Amino acid sequence: MIGILIISHGNLGDSLIHCANHVMGERPQHLLHLDVTIDDDPDITMSKALELVEQLECGDGVLVLSDICGATPCNIASRLVNSGRVECLAGVNLPMLVRALTYRNEPLTVVVEKALSGGREGVMHIRPGADCAE
């Protein structure tokens, strides 16, 4: 099973996990978050991130999801990347997380692609009279 770590500003990671629990009907295993605030020391945060990756690694890899490319959480996440073992995606949203959770028993490369497509396909312009169930 692929471990999933969300590294994000403030309590976004906790909120996304709470929402995923609601959507999935239970708290998914091997899903953690690391909140980053303006007061956090990046080196200490990096150490915490490494510990969480090790905790989540069950032999199948870890997917790290971050919020904004170029910001501190993503910069930390990018330092964790170890091709084939730890992969990172920026721009996390709930559809991306739910898709990653749904396919997490597949190989890491598949989970990365499914999460990317879930994130992209989950962003849409809703026009007046549109049915969101379509």
XYZ file of N, CA and C in Angstrom:
402
model
N 0.845 -1.182 0.000
C 0.000 0.000 0.000
C 0.888 1.242 0.000
N 0.554 2.176 -0.855
C 1.287 3.434 -0.954
C 0.933 4.311 0.236
N 1.952 4.826 0.939
C 1.729 5.802 2.002
C 1.536 7.173 1.375
N 0.748 7.999 2.028
C 0.490 9.341 1.509
C 0.753 10.356 2.613
N 1.593 11.359 2.273
C 1.920 12.447 3.184
C 1.521 13.762 2.530
N 0.760 14.567 3.248
C 0.390 15.898 2.770
C 1.233 16.907 3.545
N 2.002 17.717 2.823
C 2.781 18.792 3.431
C 2.202 20.095 2.889
N 1.667 20.911 3.802
C 0.947 22.096 3.334
C 0.982 23.221 4.357
N 0.563 24.378 3.901
C 0.440 25.541 4.772
C -0.679 25.331 5.792
N -0.430 25.822 7.003
C -1.465 25.818 8.039
C -2.066 24.450 8.257
N -3.375 24.404 8.409
C -4.056 23.137 8.685
C -4.745 22.552 7.453
N -4.277 22.921 6.261
C -4.884 22.400 5.038
C -4.820 20.878 4.975
N -3.685 20.307 5.324
C -3.541 18.850 5.278
C -4.532 18.154 6.186
N -4.666 18.634 7.405
C -5.626 18.056 8.351
C -7.044 18.185 7.809
N -7.367 19.328 7.231
C -8.700 19.539 6.667
C -8.971 18.606 5.491
N -7.990 18.434 4.623
C -8.163 17.516 3.495
C -8.368 16.082 3.976
N -7.622 15.683 4.998
C -7.789 14.336 5.541
C -9.171 14.180 6.156
N -9.622 15.192 6.875
C -10.966 15.153 7.460
C -12.024 14.995 6.358
N -11.886 15.747 5.282
C -12.827 15.648 4.164
C -12.744 14.286 3.475
N -11.540 13.772 3.311
C -11.377 12.447 2.699
C -12.027 11.378 3.570
N -11.918 11.505 4.888
C -12.590 10.572 5.801
C -14.085 10.569 5.532
N -14.639 11.759 5.353
C -16.078 11.887 5.085
C -16.443 11.217 3.757
N -15.679 11.504 2.719
C -15.962 10.952 1.387
C -15.782 9.428 1.366
N -14.724 8.949 2.002
C -14.393 7.521 1.957
C -15.161 6.705 3.009
N -15.731 7.385 4.000
C -16.494 6.690 5.028
C -15.677 6.180 6.194
N -14.363 6.394 6.140
C -13.481 5.974 7.239
C -12.132 6.654 7.065
N -11.343 6.643 8.123
C -10.006 7.233 8.019
C -9.081 6.249 7.316
N -8.559 6.642 6.170
C -7.630 5.766 5.457
C -6.338 5.555 6.237
N -5.806 4.363 6.154
C -4.535 4.044 6.800
C -3.383 4.675 6.033
N -2.273 4.822 6.705
C -1.027 5.307 6.104
C -1.222 6.635 5.375
N -1.945 7.531 6.044
C -2.203 8.876 5.531
C -1.912 9.859 6.658
N -0.897 10.707 6.456
C -0.494 11.675 7.468
C -0.335 13.055 6.833
N -0.234 14.052 7.695
C 0.002 15.407 7.202
C 1.064 16.086 8.040
N 1.716 17.047 7.439
C 2.696 17.884 8.115
C 2.331 19.324 7.801
N 1.927 20.041 8.837
C 1.552 21.445 8.675
C 2.795 22.317 8.764
N 2.842 23.322 7.915
C 3.972 24.253 7.903
C 3.429 25.654 8.170
N 4.018 26.321 9.157
C 3.629 27.694 9.455
C 4.808 28.623 9.194
N 4.531 29.887 9.205
C 5.569 30.886 8.934
C 6.670 30.868 9.993
N 6.351 30.379 11.193
C 7.321 30.356 12.282
C 8.199 29.106 12.291
N 7.898 28.128 11.450
C 8.632 26.863 11.461
C 10.024 27.000 10.842
N 10.980 26.351 11.460
C 12.338 26.281 10.934
C 12.340 25.213 9.833
N 12.696 25.566 8.597
C 12.672 24.597 7.501
C 13.512 23.340 7.754
N 14.644 23.476 8.460
C 15.481 22.302 8.728
C 14.796 21.345 9.702
N 14.151 21.879 10.707
C 13.408 21.038 11.652
C 12.215 20.400 10.954
N 11.541 21.168 10.116
C 10.396 20.649 9.367
C 10.838 19.538 8.419
N 11.997 19.706 7.812
C 12.540 18.675 6.925
C 12.803 17.392 7.697
N 13.337 17.508 8.890
C 13.581 16.322 9.724
C 12.273 15.611 10.049
N 11.238 16.382 10.381
C 9.927 15.794 10.666
C 9.376 15.101 9.426
N 9.552 15.733 8.276
C 9.058 15.152 7.023
C 9.738 13.818 6.735
N 11.049 13.761 6.928
C 11.784 12.511 6.722
C 11.281 11.414 7.655
N 11.021 11.757 8.907
C 10.485 10.790 9.867
C 9.123 10.267 9.418
N 8.263 11.162 8.929
C 6.932 10.750 8.488
C 6.998 9.854 7.252
N 7.909 10.164 6.330
C 8.070 9.309 5.149
C 8.491 7.910 5.576
N 9.442 7.836 6.478
C 9.885 6.522 6.965
C 8.750 5.772 7.659
N 7.935 6.489 8.394
C 6.786 5.891 9.077
C 5.759 5.360 8.070
N 5.588 6.064 6.963
C 4.588 5.691 5.960
C 5.072 4.628 4.983
N 6.369 4.477 4.829
C 6.920 3.540 3.855
C 6.698 2.104 4.316
N 5.865 1.404 3.551
C 5.559 -0.004 3.864
C 6.174 -0.934 2.821
N 7.039 -0.382 1.958
C 7.671 -1.183 0.929
C 7.167 -0.894 -0.476
N 6.062 -0.136 -0.579
C 5.489 0.162 -1.898
C 5.720 1.600 -2.338
N 6.236 2.433 -1.451
C 6.507 3.820 -1.789
C 5.600 4.788 -1.056
N 5.921 6.062 -1.210
C 5.176 7.136 -0.562
C 4.907 8.223 -1.589
N 3.680 8.714 -1.590
C 3.306 9.852 -2.421
C 3.181 11.055 -1.495
N 3.940 12.106 -1.798
C 3.889 13.340 -1.029
C 3.087 14.351 -1.843
N 2.056 14.904 -1.213
C 1.212 15.906 -1.853
C 1.444 17.236 -1.163
N 1.628 18.281 -1.944
C 1.864 19.606 -1.390
C 0.919 20.601 -2.034
N 0.841 21.793 -1.453
C -0.147 22.744 -1.943
C 0.344 23.633 -3.088
N 1.322 24.470 -2.863
C 1.728 25.439 -3.884
C 3.179 25.213 -4.294
N 3.397 24.982 -5.558
C 4.752 24.801 -6.066
C 5.542 26.085 -5.843
N 6.738 25.941 -5.282
C 7.602 27.088 -5.042
C 7.527 27.617 -3.625
N 6.519 27.209 -2.869
C 6.389 27.655 -1.482
C 7.138 26.682 -0.563
N 7.316 27.068 0.678
C 8.091 26.270 1.628
C 7.624 24.822 1.736
N 6.317 24.538 1.891
C 5.916 23.132 1.991
C 6.344 22.303 0.773
N 6.211 22.857 -0.407
C 6.595 22.129 -1.614
C 8.113 22.019 -1.728
N 8.821 23.058 -1.300
C 10.281 22.989 -1.326
C 10.780 21.870 -0.420
N 10.144 21.705 0.734
C 10.491 20.603 1.635
C 10.129 19.278 0.974
N 8.915 19.202 0.432
C 8.458 17.969 -0.219
C 9.386 17.569 -1.357
N 9.858 18.540 -2.126
C 10.715 18.224 -3.270
C 12.045 17.620 -2.835
N 12.490 17.953 -1.639
C 13.745 17.390 -1.124
C 13.582 15.936 -0.684
N 12.350 15.469 -0.584
C 12.073 14.085 -0.191
C 12.059 13.130 -1.378
N 11.939 13.677 -2.587
C 11.773 12.847 -3.776
C 12.949 11.897 -3.948
N 12.601 10.657 -4.158
C 13.554 9.585 -4.412
C 12.874 8.709 -5.458
N 13.174 8.946 -6.710
C 12.459 8.334 -7.824
C 12.164 6.854 -7.603
N 10.895 6.512 -7.739
C 10.458 5.135 -7.574
C 10.132 4.760 -6.148
N 10.580 5.585 -5.201
C 10.306 5.310 -3.783
C 9.449 6.404 -3.161
N 9.777 7.657 -3.439
C 9.020 8.802 -2.940
C 8.805 9.749 -4.110
N 7.533 10.001 -4.414
C 7.178 10.925 -5.495
C 6.391 12.083 -4.903
N 6.401 13.222 -5.581
C 5.759 14.428 -5.068
C 4.898 15.082 -6.138
N 3.711 15.509 -5.736
C 2.826 16.284 -6.596
C 2.464 17.576 -5.880
N 2.450 18.681 -6.603
C 2.032 19.967 -6.035
C 0.636 20.306 -6.544
N -0.059 21.141 -5.791
C -1.401 21.561 -6.169
C -2.475 20.656 -5.595
N -2.225 20.088 -4.428
C -3.156 19.119 -3.855
C -4.564 19.705 -3.723
N -5.538 18.867 -4.040
C -6.943 19.198 -3.816
C -7.659 17.909 -3.410
N -8.893 18.022 -2.992
C -9.604 16.848 -2.508
C -9.794 15.790 -3.587
N -10.159 16.141 -4.829
C -10.260 15.096 -5.848
C -8.941 14.348 -6.070
N -7.820 15.052 -6.003
C -6.513 14.409 -6.149
C -6.279 13.421 -5.013
N -6.569 13.849 -3.793
C -6.357 12.984 -2.636
C -7.254 11.756 -2.688
N -8.518 11.944 -3.004
C -9.451 10.807 -3.066
C -9.018 9.824 -4.151
N -8.575 10.326 -5.286
C -8.112 9.446 -6.361
C -6.875 8.673 -5.919
N -5.937 9.350 -5.256
C -4.732 8.663 -4.768
C -5.109 7.574 -3.766
N -6.032 7.870 -2.881
C -6.463 6.882 -1.895
C -7.157 5.697 -2.555
N -7.923 5.966 -3.582
C -8.673 4.916 -4.272
C -7.743 3.924 -4.972
N -6.632 4.406 -5.507
C -5.726 3.563 -6.294
C -4.438 3.211 -5.569
N -4.361 3.421 -4.273
C -3.095 3.285 -3.560
C -2.563 1.863 -3.444
N -3.329 0.882 -3.860
C -2.818 -0.490 -3.879
C -2.161 -0.835 -5.212
N -2.155 0.110 -6.118
C -1.467 -0.035 -7.405
C -0.011 0.417 -7.217
N 0.851 0.194 -8.214
C 2.232 0.691 -8.123
C 2.268 2.217 -8.007
N 3.334 2.727 -7.423
C 3.473 4.162 -7.191
C 3.303 4.973 -8.474
N 3.830 4.498 -9.589
C 3.702 5.242 -10.854
C 2.240 5.388 -11.255
N 1.447 4.366 -11.019
C 0.012 4.417 -11.344
C -0.704 5.391 -10.411
N -0.368 5.345 -9.129
C -0.997 6.246 -8.160
C -0.686 7.699 -8.514
N 0.536 7.983 -8.925
C 0.912 9.336 -9.334
C 0.038 9.790 -10.504
N -0.094 8.965 -11.520
C -0.896 9.338 -12.693
C -2.372 9.498 -12.350
N -2.907 8.600 -11.534
C -4.317 8.684 -11.128
C -4.568 9.934 -10.293
N -3.650 10.245 -9.378
C -3.801 11.449 -8.558
C -3.755 12.708 -9.418
N -2.821 12.748 -10.375
C -2.742 13.898 -11.283
C -4.033 14.068 -12.073
N -4.544 12.979 -12.627
C -5.774 13.086 -13.413
C -6.956 13.464 -12.529
N -7.000 12.941 -11.305
C -8.071 13.305 -10.386
C -8.036 14.782 -10.042
N -6.837 15.302 -9.821
C -6.692 16.720 -9.527
C -7.127 17.598 -10.676
N -6.701 17.229 -11.888
C -7.078 18.020 -13.073
C -8.567 17.917 -13.357
N -9.088 16.711 -13.356
C -10.500 16.496 -13.707
C -11.446 17.002 -12.620
N -10.931 17.193 -11.418
C -11.767 17.681 -10.325
C -11.939 19.187 -10.318
N -11.220 19.880 -11.199
C -11.347 21.326 -11.306
C -12.140 21.629 -12.564
N -13.297 22.233 -12.381
C -14.137 22.540 -13.544
C -14.959 23.794 -13.295
N -15.362 24.384 -14.365
C -16.200 25.573 -14.323
C -17.654 25.108 -14.320
N -18.384 25.441 -13.267
C -19.786 25.050 -13.165
C -20.617 26.216 -13.694
N -21.355 25.977 -14.713
C -22.188 27.005 -15.352
C -23.605 26.927 -14.798
N -24.350 28.011 -14.919
C -25.737 28.017 -14.425
C -26.535 26.855 -15.012
N -27.255 26.158 -14.168
C -28.099 25.056 -14.612
C -27.358 23.754 -14.807
N -26.035 23.740 -14.596
C -25.249 22.527 -14.784
C -25.540 21.522 -13.665
N -25.450 20.264 -14.007
C -25.636 19.187 -13.034
C -24.261 18.665 -12.654
N -23.858 18.844 -11.403
C -22.529 18.419 -10.950
C -22.390 16.911 -10.906
N -23.476 16.181 -11.016
C -23.419 14.719 -10.967
C -23.005 14.122 -12.300
N -22.899 14.922 -13.329
C -22.565 14.388 -14.660
C -21.107 14.007 -14.751
